[in-house]
């Protein structure tokens, strides 16, 4: 039983690095195991879904493998970021360029893909795996809901709910608003401080002027009293 369970579970699969959110971009990995004891995998062909076309697909270099991207004209053009897209990727093929997937080994083939569709929960990538003995394994069977997994299931990428524009625009706006509010409050405090300081300076200046005037008037009164006393003495 265990011997039969091992090969059945070792099929080609696809997983995102992180999440594959609807309407966004993602890096996905195709994991290709070798199921044969006497042959090595030398070619992997991943077919992209025609019903949910992807305009942007970029392979990450894999040592020992050469990647090629094929595109096809779209029956109905797409609009992405204000641009009209008339073709989409139909297939990505990795061919051995000195590398291979030997018995008991696996290889990952990363792709950057987008813009992911918003009107589906998954993408199915039918894949062909070729061995150096000319055998071709066709991973093309779609799993039906409620049914058991087929013998040669196609890789399925599960999509998660959209997470916005991915650039933190809302957070930036809130931050900018908070910063503006703080700046306004600071400016208001500074203005109030300036007004209070000016008022205090004005009051201090007025008091000083009145003090000087009082001293002058007092001195004049004393001088007048002295002169009056001298006149009386002389008389």
PDB file of C-alpha atoms in Angstrom:
ATOM      1  CA  UNK A   1       0.000   0.000   0.000  1.00  0.00           C
ATOM      2  CA  UNK A   2       2.772   2.456   0.877  1.00  0.00           C
ATOM      3  CA  UNK A   3       4.686   1.652  -2.298  1.00  0.00           C
ATOM      4  CA  UNK A   4       1.640   2.523  -4.395  1.00  0.00           C
ATOM      5  CA  UNK A   5       0.876   5.726  -2.459  1.00  0.00           C
ATOM      6  CA  UNK A   6       4.325   7.251  -3.098  1.00  0.00           C
ATOM      7  CA  UNK A   7       4.309   7.510  -6.934  1.00  0.00           C
ATOM      8  CA  UNK A   8       0.627   8.531  -7.027  1.00  0.00           C
ATOM      9  CA  UNK A   9       1.261  11.643  -4.919  1.00  0.00           C
ATOM     10  CA  UNK A  10       4.414  12.735  -6.761  1.00  0.00           C
ATOM     11  CA  UNK A  11       2.819  14.807  -9.509  1.00  0.00           C
ATOM     12  CA  UNK A  12       3.598  18.209 -11.019  1.00  0.00           C
ATOM     13  CA  UNK A  13       2.178  21.021  -8.870  1.00  0.00           C
ATOM     14  CA  UNK A  14       2.180  24.817  -8.672  1.00  0.00           C
ATOM     15  CA  UNK A  15       2.343  27.014  -5.567  1.00  0.00           C
ATOM     16  CA  UNK A  16       2.722  30.781  -5.071  1.00  0.00           C
ATOM     17  CA  UNK A  17       5.484  32.413  -3.087  1.00  0.00           C
ATOM     18  CA  UNK A  18       3.267  34.030  -0.489  1.00  0.00           C
ATOM     19  CA  UNK A  19      -0.185  34.635  -1.955  1.00  0.00           C
ATOM     20  CA  UNK A  20      -1.636  34.843  -5.448  1.00  0.00           C
ATOM     21  CA  UNK A  21      -4.256  37.569  -5.018  1.00  0.00           C
ATOM     22  CA  UNK A  22      -6.923  38.250  -7.618  1.00  0.00           C
ATOM     23  CA  UNK A  23      -6.123  41.266  -9.762  1.00  0.00           C
ATOM     24  CA  UNK A  24      -2.484  41.351  -8.672  1.00  0.00           C
ATOM     25  CA  UNK A  25       0.901  39.903  -9.570  1.00  0.00           C
ATOM     26  CA  UNK A  26       2.622  36.880  -8.027  1.00  0.00           C
ATOM     27  CA  UNK A  27       5.667  34.657  -8.217  1.00  0.00           C
ATOM     28  CA  UNK A  28       4.673  31.021  -8.650  1.00  0.00           C
ATOM     29  CA  UNK A  29       6.756  27.831  -8.587  1.00  0.00           C
ATOM     30  CA  UNK A  30       6.138  24.743 -10.686  1.00  0.00           C
ATOM     31  CA  UNK A  31       7.463  21.738  -8.785  1.00  0.00           C
ATOM     32  CA  UNK A  32       8.382  18.876 -11.109  1.00  0.00           C
ATOM     33  CA  UNK A  33       9.352  15.537  -9.519  1.00  0.00           C
ATOM     34  CA  UNK A  34      10.897  12.603 -11.375  1.00  0.00           C
ATOM     35  CA  UNK A  35       8.678   9.517 -11.131  1.00  0.00           C
ATOM     36  CA  UNK A  36      10.931   7.145 -13.032  1.00  0.00           C
ATOM     37  CA  UNK A  37      13.769   5.008 -11.718  1.00  0.00           C
ATOM     38  CA  UNK A  38      15.510   4.592 -15.062  1.00  0.00           C
ATOM     39  CA  UNK A  39      15.034   7.939 -16.832  1.00  0.00           C
ATOM     40  CA  UNK A  40      15.584  11.671 -16.296  1.00  0.00           C
ATOM     41  CA  UNK A  41      13.259  14.579 -17.077  1.00  0.00           C
ATOM     42  CA  UNK A  42      14.669  16.824 -19.802  1.00  0.00           C
ATOM     43  CA  UNK A  43      11.689  18.963 -20.830  1.00  0.00           C
ATOM     44  CA  UNK A  44       8.691  20.611 -19.127  1.00  0.00           C
ATOM     45  CA  UNK A  45       5.881  22.369 -21.012  1.00  0.00           C
ATOM     46  CA  UNK A  46       3.334  24.437 -19.080  1.00  0.00           C
ATOM     47  CA  UNK A  47       0.220  25.485 -20.998  1.00  0.00           C
ATOM     48  CA  UNK A  48      -1.577  28.616 -19.820  1.00  0.00           C
ATOM     49  CA  UNK A  49      -5.379  28.835 -19.568  1.00  0.00           C
ATOM     50  CA  UNK A  50      -6.938  30.455 -22.630  1.00  0.00           C
ATOM     51  CA  UNK A  51     -10.113  31.409 -20.749  1.00  0.00           C
ATOM     52  CA  UNK A  52      -8.130  33.529 -18.278  1.00  0.00           C
ATOM     53  CA  UNK A  53      -5.171  34.900 -20.270  1.00  0.00           C
ATOM     54  CA  UNK A  54      -2.082  36.355 -18.586  1.00  0.00           C
ATOM     55  CA  UNK A  55      -0.270  39.117 -20.445  1.00  0.00           C
ATOM     56  CA  UNK A  56       2.839  39.305 -18.254  1.00  0.00           C
ATOM     57  CA  UNK A  57       4.896  36.140 -17.663  1.00  0.00           C
ATOM     58  CA  UNK A  58       8.626  36.228 -16.865  1.00  0.00           C
ATOM     59  CA  UNK A  59      10.659  33.109 -16.063  1.00  0.00           C
ATOM     60  CA  UNK A  60      13.406  33.198 -13.462  1.00  0.00           C
ATOM     61  CA  UNK A  61      16.656  31.706 -14.796  1.00  0.00           C
ATOM     62  CA  UNK A  62      17.207  28.097 -13.720  1.00  0.00           C
ATOM     63  CA  UNK A  63      20.782  26.804 -14.062  1.00  0.00           C
ATOM     64  CA  UNK A  64      21.021  24.050 -16.676  1.00  0.00           C
ATOM     65  CA  UNK A  65      17.662  24.896 -18.275  1.00  0.00           C
ATOM     66  CA  UNK A  66      16.596  27.149 -21.137  1.00  0.00           C
ATOM     67  CA  UNK A  67      13.171  28.812 -20.924  1.00  0.00           C
ATOM     68  CA  UNK A  68      11.062  29.979 -23.866  1.00  0.00           C
ATOM     69  CA  UNK A  69       7.773  31.892 -23.718  1.00  0.00           C
ATOM     70  CA  UNK A  70       5.180  31.512 -26.490  1.00  0.00           C
ATOM     71  CA  UNK A  71       2.362  34.008 -27.052  1.00  0.00           C
ATOM     72  CA  UNK A  72      -0.879  33.970 -29.023  1.00  0.00           C
ATOM     73  CA  UNK A  73      -3.249  36.641 -30.321  1.00  0.00           C
ATOM     74  CA  UNK A  74      -6.306  37.210 -28.189  1.00  0.00           C
ATOM     75  CA  UNK A  75      -9.760  36.885 -29.685  1.00  0.00           C
ATOM     76  CA  UNK A  76     -10.831  39.699 -27.345  1.00  0.00           C
ATOM     77  CA  UNK A  77      -8.211  42.311 -26.334  1.00  0.00           C
ATOM     78  CA  UNK A  78      -7.600  43.017 -22.653  1.00  0.00           C
ATOM     79  CA  UNK A  79      -7.150  46.365 -20.909  1.00  0.00           C
ATOM     80  CA  UNK A  80      -4.398  46.538 -18.284  1.00  0.00           C
ATOM     81  CA  UNK A  81      -3.281  49.749 -16.554  1.00  0.00           C
ATOM     82  CA  UNK A  82      -4.887  51.764 -19.339  1.00  0.00           C
ATOM     83  CA  UNK A  83      -3.108  49.803 -22.093  1.00  0.00           C
ATOM     84  CA  UNK A  84      -4.747  47.517 -24.646  1.00  0.00           C
ATOM     85  CA  UNK A  85      -3.278  43.999 -24.690  1.00  0.00           C
ATOM     86  CA  UNK A  86      -3.777  42.032 -27.912  1.00  0.00           C
ATOM     87  CA  UNK A  87      -1.756  38.903 -27.050  1.00  0.00           C
ATOM     88  CA  UNK A  88      -1.134  36.715 -24.023  1.00  0.00           C
ATOM     89  CA  UNK A  89       1.187  33.908 -23.010  1.00  0.00           C
ATOM     90  CA  UNK A  90       0.035  30.482 -24.187  1.00  0.00           C
ATOM     91  CA  UNK A  91       2.958  28.302 -23.074  1.00  0.00           C
ATOM     92  CA  UNK A  92       6.254  28.310 -21.201  1.00  0.00           C
ATOM     93  CA  UNK A  93       8.747  25.552 -22.023  1.00  0.00           C
ATOM     94  CA  UNK A  94      11.875  24.598 -20.098  1.00  0.00           C
ATOM     95  CA  UNK A  95      14.347  22.494 -22.066  1.00  0.00           C
ATOM     96  CA  UNK A  96      17.471  20.850 -20.706  1.00  0.00           C
ATOM     97  CA  UNK A  97      20.616  22.863 -21.388  1.00  0.00           C
ATOM     98  CA  UNK A  98      22.923  20.565 -19.509  1.00  0.00           C
ATOM     99  CA  UNK A  99      20.552  20.089 -16.581  1.00  0.00           C
ATOM    100  CA  UNK A 100      18.126  17.270 -15.834  1.00  0.00           C
ATOM    101  CA  UNK A 101      15.837  15.934 -13.124  1.00  0.00           C
ATOM    102  CA  UNK A 102      17.221  12.538 -12.184  1.00  0.00           C
ATOM    103  CA  UNK A 103      15.512   9.633 -10.406  1.00  0.00           C
ATOM    104  CA  UNK A 104      14.496  10.571  -6.877  1.00  0.00           C
ATOM    105  CA  UNK A 105      14.916  14.301  -7.582  1.00  0.00           C
ATOM    106  CA  UNK A 106      12.687  17.302  -8.260  1.00  0.00           C
ATOM    107  CA  UNK A 107      13.176  20.766  -9.733  1.00  0.00           C
ATOM    108  CA  UNK A 108      11.323  24.052  -9.225  1.00  0.00           C
ATOM    109  CA  UNK A 109      10.666  26.447 -12.106  1.00  0.00           C
ATOM    110  CA  UNK A 110       9.694  29.973 -10.899  1.00  0.00           C
ATOM    111  CA  UNK A 111       7.596  32.446 -12.904  1.00  0.00           C
ATOM    112  CA  UNK A 112       6.462  36.004 -12.280  1.00  0.00           C
ATOM    113  CA  UNK A 113       2.880  36.267 -13.576  1.00  0.00           C
ATOM    114  CA  UNK A 114       0.119  38.845 -13.816  1.00  0.00           C
ATOM    115  CA  UNK A 115      -2.224  40.459 -13.886  1.00  0.00           C
ATOM    116  CA  UNK A 116      -4.177  37.632 -12.241  1.00  0.00           C
ATOM    117  CA  UNK A 117      -7.893  37.440 -13.127  1.00  0.00           C
ATOM    118  CA  UNK A 118     -10.542  38.645 -10.706  1.00  0.00           C
ATOM    119  CA  UNK A 119     -13.421  36.465 -11.929  1.00  0.00           C
ATOM    120  CA  UNK A 120     -12.143  33.012 -10.957  1.00  0.00           C
ATOM    121  CA  UNK A 121     -10.847  31.231  -7.865  1.00  0.00           C
ATOM    122  CA  UNK A 122      -8.198  29.145  -9.618  1.00  0.00           C
ATOM    123  CA  UNK A 123      -6.072  28.714 -12.716  1.00  0.00           C
ATOM    124  CA  UNK A 124      -5.384  25.333 -14.317  1.00  0.00           C
ATOM    125  CA  UNK A 125      -2.022  24.774 -16.044  1.00  0.00           C
ATOM    126  CA  UNK A 126      -1.980  21.623 -18.151  1.00  0.00           C
ATOM    127  CA  UNK A 127       1.599  20.350 -18.225  1.00  0.00           C
ATOM    128  CA  UNK A 128       3.658  17.868 -20.256  1.00  0.00           C
ATOM    129  CA  UNK A 129       6.732  16.194 -18.744  1.00  0.00           C
ATOM    130  CA  UNK A 130       9.223  14.604 -21.140  1.00  0.00           C
ATOM    131  CA  UNK A 131      11.887  12.046 -20.156  1.00  0.00           C
ATOM    132  CA  UNK A 132      15.146  11.283 -21.938  1.00  0.00           C
ATOM    133  CA  UNK A 133      13.735   7.905 -23.022  1.00  0.00           C
ATOM    134  CA  UNK A 134      11.120   9.821 -25.093  1.00  0.00           C
ATOM    135  CA  UNK A 135       8.281   9.073 -22.655  1.00  0.00           C
ATOM    136  CA  UNK A 136       5.808  11.952 -22.203  1.00  0.00           C
ATOM    137  CA  UNK A 137       3.598  12.191 -19.120  1.00  0.00           C
ATOM    138  CA  UNK A 138       0.533  14.380 -19.641  1.00  0.00           C
ATOM    139  CA  UNK A 139      -0.555  16.193 -16.485  1.00  0.00           C
ATOM    140  CA  UNK A 140      -3.788  17.504 -17.995  1.00  0.00           C
ATOM    141  CA  UNK A 141      -6.730  16.006 -16.091  1.00  0.00           C
ATOM    142  CA  UNK A 142      -8.873  18.495 -14.217  1.00  0.00           C
ATOM    143  CA  UNK A 143     -10.105  17.560 -10.760  1.00  0.00           C
ATOM    144  CA  UNK A 144     -13.888  17.732 -10.487  1.00  0.00           C
ATOM    145  CA  UNK A 145     -15.483  19.053  -7.322  1.00  0.00           C
ATOM    146  CA  UNK A 146     -16.433  16.251  -4.960  1.00  0.00           C
ATOM    147  CA  UNK A 147     -14.570  13.626  -7.007  1.00  0.00           C
ATOM    148  CA  UNK A 148     -11.323  11.822  -6.291  1.00  0.00           C
ATOM    149  CA  UNK A 149      -8.086  13.193  -7.678  1.00  0.00           C
ATOM    150  CA  UNK A 150      -7.419  11.851 -11.187  1.00  0.00           C
ATOM    151  CA  UNK A 151      -4.370   9.780 -12.020  1.00  0.00           C
ATOM    152  CA  UNK A 152      -2.591  12.608 -13.854  1.00  0.00           C
ATOM    153  CA  UNK A 153      -3.979  15.860 -12.387  1.00  0.00           C
ATOM    154  CA  UNK A 154      -3.145  19.212 -13.935  1.00  0.00           C
ATOM    155  CA  UNK A 155      -1.402  21.748 -11.647  1.00  0.00           C
ATOM    156  CA  UNK A 156      -3.922  24.158 -10.096  1.00  0.00           C
ATOM    157  CA  UNK A 157      -3.091  27.614  -8.724  1.00  0.00           C
ATOM    158  CA  UNK A 158      -5.514  28.749  -6.018  1.00  0.00           C
ATOM    159  CA  UNK A 159      -6.248  32.493  -6.002  1.00  0.00           C
ATOM    160  CA  UNK A 160      -6.935  34.487  -2.861  1.00  0.00           C
ATOM    161  CA  UNK A 161      -9.166  37.527  -2.370  1.00  0.00           C
ATOM    162  CA  UNK A 162      -7.968  40.850  -3.742  1.00  0.00           C
ATOM    163  CA  UNK A 163      -5.954  42.956  -1.271  1.00  0.00           C
ATOM    164  CA  UNK A 164      -6.262  46.405  -2.878  1.00  0.00           C
ATOM    165  CA  UNK A 165      -3.649  48.096  -5.063  1.00  0.00           C
ATOM    166  CA  UNK A 166      -0.749  46.623  -3.060  1.00  0.00           C
ATOM    167  CA  UNK A 167       0.964  50.035  -2.731  1.00  0.00           C
ATOM    168  CA  UNK A 168      -0.429  51.126   0.642  1.00  0.00           C
ATOM    169  CA  UNK A 169      -2.188  54.158  -0.842  1.00  0.00           C
ATOM    170  CA  UNK A 170      -4.811  54.334   1.892  1.00  0.00           C
ATOM    171  CA  UNK A 171      -2.199  54.160   4.599  1.00  0.00           C
ATOM    172  CA  UNK A 172      -0.210  56.897   2.901  1.00  0.00           C
ATOM    173  CA  UNK A 173      -3.251  59.147   2.724  1.00  0.00           C
ATOM    174  CA  UNK A 174      -4.016  58.598   6.416  1.00  0.00           C
ATOM    175  CA  UNK A 175      -0.402  59.267   7.315  1.00  0.00           C
ATOM    176  CA  UNK A 176      -0.370  62.410   5.228  1.00  0.00           C
ATOM    177  CA  UNK A 177      -3.598  63.566   6.871  1.00  0.00           C
ATOM    178  CA  UNK A 178      -2.216  62.912  10.347  1.00  0.00           C
ATOM    179  CA  UNK A 179       0.977  64.747   9.474  1.00  0.00           C
ATOM    180  CA  UNK A 180      -0.999  67.709   8.147  1.00  0.00           C
ATOM    181  CA  UNK A 181      -3.138  67.809  11.295  1.00  0.00           C
ATOM    182  CA  UNK A 182      -0.062  67.723  13.504  1.00  0.00           C
ATOM    183  CA  UNK A 183       1.608  70.433  11.463  1.00  0.00           C
ATOM    184  CA  UNK A 184      -1.494  72.614  11.705  1.00  0.00           C
ATOM    185  CA  UNK A 185      -1.684  72.087  15.450  1.00  0.00           C
ATOM    186  CA  UNK A 186       1.991  72.889  15.835  1.00  0.00           C
ATOM    187  CA  UNK A 187       1.603  76.018  13.724  1.00  0.00           C
ATOM    188  CA  UNK A 188      -1.404  77.053  15.807  1.00  0.00           C
ATOM    189  CA  UNK A 189       0.536  76.557  19.031  1.00  0.00           C
ATOM    190  CA  UNK A 190       3.436  78.556  17.655  1.00  0.00           C
ATOM    191  CA  UNK A 191       1.111  81.372  16.615  1.00  0.00           C
ATOM    192  CA  UNK A 192      -0.574  81.407  20.028  1.00  0.00           C
ATOM    193  CA  UNK A 193       2.825  81.458  21.694  1.00  0.00           C
ATOM    194  CA  UNK A 194       3.931  84.354  19.514  1.00  0.00           C
ATOM    195  CA  UNK A 195       0.731  86.298  20.277  1.00  0.00           C
ATOM    196  CA  UNK A 196       1.083  85.720  24.010  1.00  0.00           C
ATOM    197  CA  UNK A 197       4.743  86.758  23.926  1.00  0.00           C
ATOM    198  CA  UNK A 198       3.950  89.927  21.991  1.00  0.00           C
ATOM    199  CA  UNK A 199       1.170  90.791  24.430  1.00  0.00           C
ATOM    200  CA  UNK A 200       3.493  90.250  27.386  1.00  0.00           C
ATOM    201  CA  UNK A 201       6.219  92.354  25.781  1.00  0.00           C
ATOM    202  CA  UNK A 202       3.732  95.155  25.078  1.00  0.00           C
ATOM    203  CA  UNK A 203       2.463  95.179  28.678  1.00  0.00           C
ATOM    204  CA  UNK A 204       6.010  95.230  30.030  1.00  0.00           C
ATOM    205  CA  UNK A 205       6.963  98.145  27.781  1.00  0.00           C
ATOM    206  CA  UNK A 206       3.890 100.138  28.860  1.00  0.00           C
ATOM    207  CA  UNK A 207       4.690  99.582  32.528  1.00  0.00           C
ATOM    208  CA  UNK A 208       8.241 100.760  32.028  1.00  0.00           C
ATOM    209  CA  UNK A 209       7.094 103.931  30.237  1.00  0.00           C
ATOM    210  CA  UNK A 210       4.607 104.749  32.990  1.00  0.00           C
ATOM    211  CA  UNK A 211       7.293 104.188  35.632  1.00  0.00           C
ATOM    212  CA  UNK A 212       9.679 106.588  33.916  1.00  0.00           C
ATOM    213  CA  UNK A 213       6.922 109.196  33.546  1.00  0.00           C
ATOM    214  CA  UNK A 214       6.098 108.846  37.246  1.00  0.00           C
ATOM    215  CA  UNK A 215       9.720 109.375  38.214  1.00  0.00           C
ATOM    216  CA  UNK A 216       9.997 112.488  36.022  1.00  0.00           C
ATOM    217  CA  UNK A 217       6.798 113.955  37.429  1.00  0.00           C
ATOM    218  CA  UNK A 218       7.950 113.232  40.984  1.00  0.00           C
ATOM    219  CA  UNK A 219      11.300 114.866  40.372  1.00  0.00           C
ATOM    220  CA  UNK A 220       9.609 117.920  38.895  1.00  0.00           C
ATOM    221  CA  UNK A 221       7.390 118.216  41.982  1.00  0.00           C
ATOM    222  CA  UNK A 222      10.385 118.055  44.313  1.00  0.00           C
ATOM    223  CA  UNK A 223      12.221 120.711  42.324  1.00  0.00           C
ATOM    224  CA  UNK A 224       9.185 122.991  42.367  1.00  0.00           C
ATOM    225  CA  UNK A 225       8.879 122.560  46.160  1.00  0.00           C
ATOM    226  CA  UNK A 226      12.551 123.457  46.699  1.00  0.00           C
ATOM    227  CA  UNK A 227      12.277 126.627  44.571  1.00  0.00           C
ATOM    228  CA  UNK A 228       9.138 127.718  46.361  1.00  0.00           C
ATOM    229  CA  UNK A 229      10.833 127.299  49.742  1.00  0.00           C
ATOM    230  CA  UNK A 230      13.828 129.410  48.678  1.00  0.00           C
ATOM    231  CA  UNK A 231      11.547 132.252  47.482  1.00  0.00           C
ATOM    232  CA  UNK A 232       9.761 132.336  50.824  1.00  0.00           C
ATOM    233  CA  UNK A 233      13.075 132.410  52.716  1.00  0.00           C
ATOM    234  CA  UNK A 234      14.353 135.276  50.591  1.00  0.00           C
ATOM    235  CA  UNK A 235      11.207 137.265  51.151  1.00  0.00           C
TER     236      UNK A 235
END
